[in-house]
Amino acid sequence: MCGIIAYLGEKPAYPILMKGLYRLEYRGYDSAGIAILNKELTVIKTRGKVSELEHFINGKNLHGTIGIAHTRWATHGEPNDVNAHPHYSQSKNLAIIHNGIIENYGTLRKELIHRGYEFRSNTDTETLIHLIEDIQIKEGVELVEAVRIALNQVIGAYAIVIISKNDPDMLIAARKSSPLVVGIGEGEFFLASDATPLIEHTKDVVYLEDEELAIIRRGHELKIKTIKNKEKTPYIQKMELNLSALEKGGYEHFMLKEIFEQPRSIKDSMRGRLNVKKGTVKLGGITEYEQKLVNARRVIMVACGTSWHAALVGEYIFEDLARIPVEVEYASEFRYRHPILNEDDVVIAISQSGETADTMAAIELARDKGATIIGICNVVGSSIARATDAGSYTHAGPEIGVASTKAFTAQITILLLMALTIAEKKGTISRLRYQEILTELEQIPEKVTETLKVNDQVKFIANLYKDSRNALYLGRGYNFPVALEGALKLKEISYIHAEGYPAAEMKHGPIALIDEEMPVIFIATNKGTYEKVLINIEEVKTRKAKIIAIVTEHDERVAELADHVIEIPETEEMLVPLLATIPLQLLSYHIATMRGCNVDQPRNLAKSVTVE
Ligand code: F6R
């Protein structure tokens, strides 16, 4: 959601914070701000992107070796200069940056107004910093203690960092349900929402746990305590990230880089897990829970957005291979229903960021009901990865583009490996078939490379349809979730209205939308319901829509009907989503760039949705 970066050390803080903000900008980009302490506590903030903040600061004197900075995705209070973070306390002695939502801020705000506090912004965050200052004054306690007491009064989610004019050698941070990581360097400390801005500075990191406070003092070791005042020993981990993963590497956008990374990211998801020669699949992270999965009465997959689409593909794979009934739930719906869950159920939570608030809440609910919870996450050490009983990382590498691409194919790869493991243990797959799928799966990275060669053709097609106002994506079976994902990619980065539908369902309503203006994208590969999809294509053609079809190489029958065919290599039906998604990602990318949209940072979106 929002991005937090803070520094305390011997170097000038400003360049470190500014670079950190650029790294974190994918998390939120409607306003940004910075506070640097150098006798005076100076706060500068503005609506807009980090570059606008940098431009705004240009020439202003921001010297100092301690500071905090923030890039925002607005929840409470519209994105403007005043609502941007950091927020001062009443006396301007303190400043805070915050990611999350203080749910009871309304009540707290009323009380504080009653006690004479004046609010400058409409944010929940300002309430918290006034509350902390109020406690400090009223109770006559140290700042750390005031923060601790205040956090005990707060309901909601927070990752915060506080800086104090009266203590130029200290930063205080805390988290609950929003991520925060401490980087430890030589005589310096960093705080950030995720590890990406720390990489140039240190590999030693401490991931704060929920309700923990970090007290960072110049010349002292990192101190951690809980908001219940229990001291904790910091657990220092070595970060495994490299710089090239965070840079565009010659591509114009992160999204394009990440689309083209998929041969490698899929391979990395399988690395050390798939062994075709030995005919084995080993997902180390779930070994102890394999039997739970084998005996599961039911699997429930919870996720949001693109990860939810991966779960839908997973449903088909699990039911085909492992013969376990699967339900796929939007985490946001699941958490507020009264789902029937028991100890024989296994919940699989899927999340690229590992921080999505709804998915996290679904996990908590499942835990209360006694279900086993397996995670599939991309971000190592993320909240969801830590909250689940066991899990497998996707190892797709950092996904910076806000629209998810390589995480989707990596999630499907893990779901395949998981289903194969269970199927083999359960005996729901023959040895021959198992080996066939393994062999084909190993070929997939190469076939993705082959698929990526359609890029120029897709660009040509994108140019023809870039001015469309609507688009319809249709597929059946394994290709239905692909259609949903294709439509989501188009709408989120190009702002063209797009819908994904099961191809046969179209005639129950959406067919009314079809006219000669409407591009209809069919995923019409040669297995499963291919013959039926041909009929659906005929139905659309009769209504004069423009048809773009993703087909298996050498297909001739769809070509007779479609205006454009984009070929992908032949593969197993259940592996088709790994290939068919690629041209759809490219189509959205090219249409969006041709329309002048910011594909890496689409409007109103943020990379990890840590609020409801
Ligand atoms: C779409 C997209 C979002 C995410 C969704 C879940 O391109 O990125 O729909 O898929 O917000 O995020 P994670 O997977 O981080 O839980």
XYZ file of C-alpha atoms and ligand atoms in Angstrom:
628
model
C 0.000 0.000 0.000
C 2.117 2.898 1.224
C 5.898 2.755 1.229
C 7.974 3.595 4.265
C 11.701 4.294 4.408
C 13.737 5.705 7.278
C 17.416 6.168 8.005
C 19.627 6.795 11.004
C 23.395 6.743 10.591
C 26.410 8.795 9.654
C 25.646 9.484 5.991
C 23.417 12.234 4.603
C 19.900 10.854 4.946
C 18.294 12.692 2.033
C 19.784 10.747 -0.939
C 19.196 7.435 0.840
C 15.570 8.280 1.571
C 14.897 9.610 -1.910
C 16.342 6.537 -3.599
C 14.374 4.387 -1.182
C 11.170 6.193 -2.098
C 11.754 5.490 -5.789
C 12.260 1.810 -4.971
C 9.065 1.715 -2.935
C 6.966 3.817 -5.253
C 5.313 0.728 -6.743
C 3.503 0.369 -3.399
C 1.664 3.674 -3.687
C 2.186 6.840 -5.659
C -0.438 9.489 -5.076
C 1.663 11.675 -2.766
C 5.040 11.589 -1.071
C 6.922 13.310 1.705
C 10.071 13.417 3.736
C 11.156 14.630 7.185
C 14.781 15.322 8.050
C 16.070 16.260 11.454
C 18.964 18.653 11.778
C 18.243 20.788 14.824
C 14.954 21.606 13.135
C 12.524 18.868 12.162
C 11.704 19.768 8.562
C 8.765 18.130 6.808
C 8.316 18.543 3.052
C 5.513 16.782 1.232
C 3.444 17.075 -1.871
C 0.731 15.482 -3.911
C 1.967 13.389 -6.817
C 4.800 11.036 -7.492
C 8.221 10.846 -5.892
C 9.722 12.739 -8.853
C 7.389 15.624 -8.042
C 8.570 15.596 -4.448
C 12.172 15.605 -5.611
C 11.443 18.492 -7.937
C 9.651 20.353 -5.166
C 12.544 19.868 -2.735
C 15.150 20.927 -5.273
C 17.435 23.483 -3.709
C 15.895 23.325 -0.248
C 18.367 22.689 2.510
C 17.791 19.120 3.710
C 20.952 18.158 5.556
C 20.897 15.650 8.362
C 21.753 12.054 9.117
C 18.361 10.980 10.358
C 15.060 11.089 8.514
C 11.851 9.385 7.479
C 10.031 9.320 4.138
C 6.799 7.996 2.714
C 5.017 7.354 -0.564
C 1.280 7.134 -0.172
C -1.734 5.279 -1.499
C -4.630 7.214 0.005
C -7.179 5.547 2.274
C -8.384 8.290 4.637
C -8.294 11.714 3.111
C -7.903 12.476 -0.559
C -4.412 12.522 -2.042
C -3.199 16.100 -1.570
C -0.302 17.998 0.004
C -1.895 18.184 3.427
C -2.848 14.527 3.695
C 0.558 13.369 2.468
C 2.900 11.946 5.121
C 4.878 12.691 7.312
C 2.454 14.269 9.775
C 3.599 16.538 12.559
C 2.316 16.307 16.088
C 0.599 19.393 17.516
C 3.877 20.900 18.817
C 5.733 19.900 15.628
C 8.260 18.130 17.869
C 7.297 14.745 16.433
C 6.588 13.476 12.957
C 5.165 10.159 11.840
C 4.854 8.059 8.691
C 2.278 5.297 8.608
C 1.094 2.444 6.426
C -2.240 0.837 7.346
C -5.517 2.024 8.820
C -6.360 3.132 12.344
C -9.935 1.852 12.482
C -10.971 3.669 15.663
C -9.455 6.967 14.575
C -12.888 8.638 14.521
C -13.419 8.188 18.255
C -9.828 9.062 19.106
C -9.983 12.152 16.921
C -13.155 13.397 18.591
C -11.580 13.019 22.042
C -8.431 14.815 20.933
C -10.405 17.686 19.368
C -12.315 17.913 22.614
C -8.993 18.245 24.418
C -7.953 21.110 22.171
C -5.960 19.401 19.428
C -6.174 20.974 15.989
C -6.059 18.702 12.993
C -4.353 19.815 9.825
C -5.325 16.805 7.692
C -8.152 14.299 7.247
C -5.957 11.310 7.901
C -6.209 8.618 10.540
C -2.420 8.914 10.894
C -2.499 12.429 12.309
C -4.759 11.149 15.072
C -2.084 8.692 16.129
C 0.725 11.238 16.383
C -1.481 13.635 18.369
C -2.459 10.777 20.655
C 1.195 9.874 21.243
C 2.096 13.468 22.069
C -0.943 13.780 24.322
C 0.105 10.689 26.288
C 3.690 11.948 26.496
C 2.513 15.236 28.036
C -0.357 13.910 30.135
C 1.487 10.956 31.626
C 4.951 12.521 31.637
C 6.514 9.456 30.043
C 9.352 8.935 27.576
C 8.452 8.876 23.902
C 8.933 5.103 23.552
C 6.536 4.514 26.420
C 4.026 6.981 24.974
C 4.132 5.150 21.645
C 3.627 1.834 23.399
C 0.657 3.099 25.415
C -0.900 4.699 22.324
C -0.582 1.514 20.288
C -2.494 -0.335 22.978
C -5.401 2.027 22.359
C -5.361 1.642 18.611
C -7.533 -0.751 16.622
C -6.391 -1.493 13.113
C -3.264 -1.981 11.088
C -0.063 -0.024 11.225
C 3.550 0.140 10.245
C 4.866 3.391 11.682
C 8.104 5.261 12.141
C 8.372 8.238 14.469
C 11.075 10.867 14.614
C 11.479 13.380 17.442
C 13.046 16.823 17.350
C 14.131 16.369 20.963
C 16.042 13.192 20.259
C 18.187 13.392 17.105
C 19.634 9.956 17.779
C 16.505 7.859 17.863
C 13.821 6.416 15.609
C 10.871 4.430 16.925
C 9.031 1.990 14.714
C 6.224 -0.504 15.195
C 4.049 -2.808 13.153
C 0.774 -4.673 13.190
C -0.610 -6.311 10.030
C 1.498 -4.030 7.808
C 5.049 -5.031 6.994
C 8.180 -3.390 8.347
C 11.757 -4.511 8.059
C 14.827 -3.163 9.859
C 18.128 -3.147 7.976
C 21.280 -3.185 10.081
C 24.456 -1.736 8.589
C 27.814 -0.560 9.978
C 26.805 2.176 12.402
C 23.558 2.751 10.576
C 19.975 1.532 10.521
C 17.260 1.505 7.888
C 13.555 0.898 8.171
C 11.432 0.018 5.189
C 8.137 -1.521 4.128
C 10.038 -4.205 2.267
C 13.623 -5.122 1.686
C 13.947 -3.543 -1.783
C 15.418 -0.178 -0.698
C 17.875 -1.851 1.653
C 19.681 -3.959 -0.858
C 22.475 -1.494 -1.660
C 23.140 -0.905 1.996
C 22.987 -4.164 3.921
C 22.000 -7.792 3.770
C 21.262 -8.068 7.505
C 17.579 -7.597 8.174
C 15.079 -8.111 10.962
C 11.430 -8.548 10.025
C 9.324 -7.062 12.799
C 6.474 -9.212 14.082
C 2.978 -7.963 14.822
C 2.733 -5.672 17.843
C 6.496 -5.249 18.089
C 8.260 -1.950 18.635
C 11.772 -1.311 17.344
C 13.843 1.235 19.204
C 16.761 2.415 17.137
C 19.425 4.504 18.818
C 22.609 5.847 17.330
C 25.566 3.855 18.670
C 23.374 1.187 20.273
C 22.102 -2.211 19.218
C 18.606 -2.595 17.866
C 16.123 -3.074 20.694
C 12.777 -4.776 20.225
C 9.882 -5.056 22.636
C 6.222 -5.867 22.281
C 3.467 -3.371 22.914
C 2.777 -5.420 26.061
C 6.303 -4.418 27.164
C 8.046 -7.745 26.714
C 11.680 -7.554 25.543
C 12.523 -9.625 22.433
C 15.841 -10.689 20.937
C 16.101 -9.459 17.337
C 16.341 -12.323 14.852
C 18.769 -11.151 12.177
C 18.355 -12.807 8.790
C 20.454 -12.611 5.621
C 18.512 -11.120 2.749
C 18.708 -12.982 -0.554
C 18.022 -10.355 -3.178
C 20.230 -8.950 -5.856
C 20.221 -5.488 -7.298
C 19.592 -6.475 -10.925
C 16.234 -7.939 -9.867
C 15.165 -4.434 -8.849
C 16.220 -2.612 -12.002
C 14.679 -2.465 -15.447
C 17.664 -4.090 -17.141
C 17.227 -2.226 -20.437
C 13.457 -2.679 -20.691
C 11.250 0.366 -20.906
C 9.025 -0.804 -18.071
C 9.204 -3.281 -15.214
C 6.069 -4.940 -16.544
C 7.709 -5.755 -19.879
C 10.843 -6.967 -18.135
C 8.749 -9.189 -15.891
C 6.767 -10.609 -18.831
C 10.038 -11.471 -20.552
C 11.482 -12.930 -17.363
C 8.937 -15.726 -17.322
C 11.073 -18.469 -18.857
C 13.479 -17.883 -15.998
C 10.924 -17.287 -13.251
C 9.001 -20.464 -14.085
C 12.270 -22.370 -14.136
C 13.197 -20.890 -10.751
C 9.835 -22.008 -9.357
C 10.666 -25.580 -10.373
C 14.376 -25.492 -9.558
C 15.395 -28.186 -7.078
C 11.802 -29.372 -6.930
C 11.182 -31.087 -10.239
C 13.474 -33.934 -11.222
C 12.345 -35.522 -14.444
C 15.160 -38.073 -14.609
C 14.305 -39.452 -11.202
C 10.604 -38.869 -11.796
C 10.157 -36.906 -8.569
C 8.617 -33.687 -7.323
C 9.703 -32.351 -3.951
C 8.240 -29.242 -2.392
C 10.429 -29.010 0.700
C 8.258 -26.448 2.463
C 5.201 -28.696 2.632
C 6.800 -32.113 3.228
C 5.404 -32.353 6.745
C 1.928 -31.466 5.529
C 1.773 -33.725 2.467
C -0.248 -36.312 4.333
C -2.734 -33.640 5.431
C -3.192 -32.741 1.782
C -3.502 -36.379 0.753
C -6.204 -36.937 3.395
C -7.923 -33.571 2.877
C -11.679 -33.816 2.471
C -11.601 -30.531 0.671
C -9.155 -27.847 -0.397
C -10.190 -24.221 -0.190
C -8.072 -21.735 -2.081
C -8.261 -18.127 -0.931
C -6.736 -15.216 -2.805
C -7.463 -11.881 -4.476
C -7.115 -10.521 -8.010
C -4.608 -12.246 -10.237
C -3.744 -14.696 -7.471
C -7.419 -15.645 -7.392
C -7.211 -16.412 -11.106
C -4.195 -18.636 -10.447
C -6.290 -20.373 -7.782
C -9.000 -21.057 -10.381
C -6.436 -22.747 -12.601
C -5.318 -24.603 -9.466
C -8.855 -25.821 -8.857
C -8.956 -27.480 -12.277
C -5.490 -28.990 -11.812
C -6.176 -30.318 -8.282
C -9.482 -31.844 -9.290
C -8.030 -33.377 -12.475
C -4.906 -34.814 -10.914
C -5.497 -35.295 -7.206
C -9.279 -35.788 -7.263
C -9.784 -33.508 -4.249
C -12.840 -31.229 -4.257
C -11.620 -27.638 -4.436
C -13.400 -24.377 -3.702
C -11.898 -21.101 -4.775
C -12.876 -18.107 -2.680
C -12.261 -14.402 -2.897
C -10.510 -13.810 0.420
C -12.563 -10.644 0.923
C -15.828 -12.626 0.712
C -14.646 -15.662 2.586
C -13.648 -13.647 5.646
C -17.140 -12.214 6.147
C -19.188 -15.314 5.442
C -19.652 -18.056 7.979
C -17.720 -20.635 5.998
C -18.091 -24.243 7.020
C -14.588 -25.388 7.762
C -13.184 -28.199 9.803
C -9.967 -29.947 10.627
C -9.985 -32.131 7.506
C -9.947 -29.077 5.274
C -6.787 -27.599 3.880
C -6.779 -23.917 3.028
C -4.283 -22.773 0.411
C -3.644 -19.031 0.569
C -2.081 -17.579 -2.569
C -0.463 -14.155 -2.617
C 2.369 -12.566 -4.541
C 3.083 -9.892 -1.942
C 2.230 -12.037 1.053
C 0.711 -8.913 2.618
C -2.821 -8.704 1.207
C -5.076 -7.802 4.139
C -8.095 -9.814 2.995
C -6.038 -12.948 2.377
C -4.417 -12.501 5.767
C -7.830 -12.199 7.436
C -9.044 -15.331 5.615
C -6.048 -17.201 7.033
C -6.870 -16.044 10.546
C -10.453 -17.209 10.161
C -9.344 -20.595 8.831
C -6.938 -20.958 11.722
C -9.711 -20.263 14.248
C -11.723 -23.051 12.647
C -8.861 -25.518 12.932
C -8.053 -25.940 9.231
C -4.511 -26.559 8.016
C -3.159 -23.588 6.084
C -0.626 -23.758 3.276
C 0.796 -20.607 1.709
C 1.978 -19.881 -1.813
C 3.808 -16.538 -1.671
C 6.421 -14.758 -3.687
C 7.829 -12.348 -1.129
C 10.138 -14.166 1.251
C 9.464 -13.476 4.927
C 6.126 -11.797 4.168
C 3.280 -11.804 6.683
C 1.280 -14.509 4.892
C 4.348 -16.707 4.488
C 4.841 -16.468 8.231
C 1.203 -16.877 9.188
C 0.659 -20.185 7.373
C 1.478 -23.667 8.743
C 3.663 -24.487 5.781
C 4.117 -23.349 2.221
C 6.115 -22.981 -0.935
C 7.669 -19.810 -2.231
C 7.178 -19.139 -5.913
C 10.741 -17.782 -6.312
C 9.678 -15.578 -9.226
C 11.917 -12.760 -7.951
C 10.677 -9.262 -7.050
C 7.641 -8.176 -9.049
C 7.777 -4.395 -9.264
C 5.243 -3.675 -12.020
C 1.913 -3.172 -10.298
C 0.135 -5.500 -12.712
C 1.007 -9.032 -11.760
C 2.549 -11.115 -14.558
C 5.369 -13.474 -13.660
C 3.861 -14.136 -10.228
C 0.757 -15.579 -11.928
C 2.666 -18.148 -13.969
C 4.862 -18.991 -10.980
C 1.806 -19.561 -8.786
C 0.326 -21.943 -11.376
C 3.657 -23.769 -11.538
C 3.641 -24.326 -7.763
C -0.002 -25.445 -7.824
C 0.930 -27.965 -10.503
C 3.845 -29.287 -8.474
C 1.630 -29.501 -5.398
C -1.148 -31.333 -7.207
C 1.343 -33.752 -8.774
C 2.830 -34.497 -5.342
C -0.567 -35.270 -3.858
C -1.797 -37.202 -6.887
C 1.255 -39.409 -6.802
C 0.887 -40.057 -3.054
C -2.850 -40.671 -3.362
C -2.496 -42.927 -6.379
C -4.902 -40.874 -8.469
C -2.441 -40.691 -11.360
C -0.710 -43.474 -13.260
C 3.058 -43.556 -13.281
C 3.071 -43.053 -17.028
C 0.826 -40.002 -16.932
C 2.770 -38.544 -14.012
C 6.012 -38.887 -15.937
C 4.415 -37.394 -19.072
C 3.324 -34.258 -17.217
C 6.696 -33.909 -15.496
C 8.473 -34.147 -18.813
C 6.206 -31.580 -20.413
C 6.470 -29.238 -17.421
C 10.236 -29.244 -17.745
C 9.837 -28.043 -21.357
C 7.610 -25.121 -20.390
C 10.328 -22.465 -19.877
C 11.538 -23.087 -23.439
C 7.996 -22.964 -24.740
C 7.470 -19.653 -22.944
C 10.571 -18.341 -24.720
C 9.040 -19.525 -27.980
C 5.706 -17.885 -27.108
C 7.385 -14.556 -26.386
C 8.338 -14.380 -30.071
C 4.774 -13.241 -30.789
C 5.647 -9.877 -29.258
C 5.904 -7.964 -32.569
C 2.723 -9.513 -33.908
C 0.879 -8.652 -30.698
C 2.196 -5.091 -30.919
C 0.793 -4.826 -34.453
C -2.609 -6.079 -33.255
C -2.492 -3.754 -30.244
C -2.122 -0.800 -32.573
C -5.354 -1.782 -34.370
C -7.391 -2.046 -31.167
C -5.797 0.539 -28.880
C -8.772 2.890 -29.200
C -11.418 0.301 -28.323
C -13.716 1.186 -25.463
C -14.555 -2.396 -24.488
C -13.160 -5.867 -24.926
C -14.459 -9.326 -24.196
C -12.206 -12.280 -23.293
C -13.643 -15.748 -23.704
C -12.323 -19.197 -22.864
C -13.495 -22.512 -21.482
C -12.051 -25.041 -19.053
C -8.454 -24.201 -18.211
C -8.714 -21.213 -20.521
C -11.574 -19.588 -18.626
C -9.306 -18.264 -15.809
C -6.886 -17.190 -18.538
C -9.700 -15.120 -20.070
C -10.394 -13.529 -16.671
C -6.747 -12.726 -16.216
C -6.440 -11.288 -19.739
C -9.394 -8.977 -19.087
C -8.040 -7.876 -15.702
C -4.654 -7.041 -17.220
C -6.246 -4.918 -19.934
C -8.551 -2.953 -17.676
C -6.057 -2.268 -14.915
C -3.304 -0.837 -17.082
C -5.080 0.569 -20.157
C -8.374 1.630 -18.477
C -10.336 -0.049 -21.278
C -13.381 -1.794 -19.933
C -12.878 -5.539 -20.357
C -14.721 -8.625 -19.180
C -13.665 -12.237 -19.005
C -16.344 -14.880 -19.432
C -16.693 -18.608 -19.934
C -17.177 -18.711 -23.707
C -20.485 -20.577 -23.583
C -21.895 -18.293 -20.905
C -21.648 -15.365 -23.304
C -24.955 -16.161 -24.932
C -26.705 -15.723 -21.588
C -26.189 -11.973 -21.596
C -22.887 -10.478 -22.733
C -23.667 -11.373 -26.347
C -25.917 -8.304 -26.317
C -22.780 -6.160 -26.137
C -21.309 -7.545 -29.314
C -21.180 -5.408 -32.444
C -18.587 -4.598 -35.094
C -16.772 -2.290 -32.650
C -16.116 -4.965 -30.059
C -12.840 -6.907 -30.046
C -13.418 -10.406 -28.690
C -10.355 -12.305 -27.571
C -10.800 -16.076 -27.627
C -8.407 -18.475 -25.994
C -9.070 -21.361 -28.350
C -6.320 -23.929 -27.933
C -6.637 -27.406 -29.338
C -7.594 -29.542 -26.312
C -10.575 -29.926 -23.983
C -13.617 -28.066 -25.288
C -11.935 -26.918 -28.515
C -14.823 -28.052 -30.747
C -17.333 -26.225 -28.542
C -15.255 -23.051 -28.551
C -15.305 -23.120 -32.359
C -19.099 -22.893 -32.140
C -18.798 -19.959 -29.742
C -16.450 -18.222 -32.174
C -19.034 -18.713 -34.952
C -21.678 -17.118 -32.730
C -19.513 -14.068 -32.202
C -18.467 -13.826 -35.828
C -22.098 -13.834 -36.936
C -22.525 -10.678 -34.851
C -19.611 -9.030 -36.661
C -17.250 -8.639 -33.735
C -13.515 -8.498 -34.413
C -11.955 -11.762 -33.279
C -8.457 -12.181 -31.915
C -7.704 -15.812 -31.071
C -4.922 -17.463 -29.135
C -4.504 -20.843 -30.792
C -2.196 -23.841 -30.761
C 0.475 -23.729 -33.466
C -0.646 -24.963 -36.907
C -4.314 -24.494 -36.097
C -6.298 -23.872 -39.269
C -9.910 -24.006 -38.184
C -9.887 -20.966 -35.928
C -7.855 -19.063 -38.516
C -10.767 -19.391 -40.947
C -13.013 -17.533 -38.529
C -10.778 -15.115 -36.649
C -9.434 -11.752 -37.780
C -6.118 -12.467 -36.076
C -4.614 -15.637 -34.689
C -1.699 -15.702 -32.279
C -0.020 -19.084 -32.082
C 1.433 -20.682 -28.975
C 3.330 -23.988 -28.823
C 1.531 -27.306 -28.375
C 1.393 -28.505 -24.772
C -0.647 -30.461 -22.206
C -4.080 -28.954 -21.617
C -3.363 -28.123 -17.979
C -0.150 -26.335 -18.928
C -1.800 -24.128 -21.557
C -2.451 -21.261 -19.072
C 1.323 -20.918 -18.646
C 1.638 -20.124 -22.349
C -1.705 -18.604 -23.347
C -1.401 -15.892 -20.693
C 1.770 -14.493 -22.260
C 0.251 -12.942 -25.435
C -2.569 -11.497 -23.320
C -0.068 -9.830 -20.989
C 1.745 -8.420 -24.022
C -1.499 -7.232 -25.613
C -2.441 -5.239 -22.498
C 1.071 -3.897 -22.188
C 1.249 -2.602 -25.761
C -2.269 -1.188 -25.772
C -1.578 0.627 -22.504
C 1.733 2.097 -23.639
C 0.193 3.175 -26.966
C -2.531 4.944 -25.011
C 0.133 6.748 -22.989
C -0.744 5.020 -19.710
C 1.775 4.478 -16.956
C 1.823 0.685 -17.057
C 4.049 0.212 -14.035
C 1.968 2.487 -11.838
C -1.625 2.464 -13.042
C -3.968 5.008 -11.531
C -5.605 4.221 -8.189
C -3.729 0.947 -7.773
C -1.003 -0.197 -5.430
C 1.151 -3.267 -5.460
C 0.293 -4.734 -2.109
C -3.147 -4.114 -0.692
C -2.600 -4.080 3.039
C -5.990 -2.529 3.794
C -9.473 -3.968 3.354
C -3.472 -7.574 -10.711
C -2.913 -7.537 -9.387
C -3.820 -7.684 -8.222
C -3.218 -8.675 -7.211
C -4.073 -8.729 -5.951
C -3.563 -9.741 -4.959
O -2.503 -7.446 -11.687
O -1.741 -7.386 -9.216
O -5.083 -8.091 -8.615
O -3.132 -9.926 -7.813
O -4.089 -7.453 -5.345
O -2.277 -9.459 -4.558
P -1.356 -10.534 -3.882
O -1.120 -11.613 -4.860
O -0.122 -9.791 -3.527
O -2.103 -11.042 -2.685
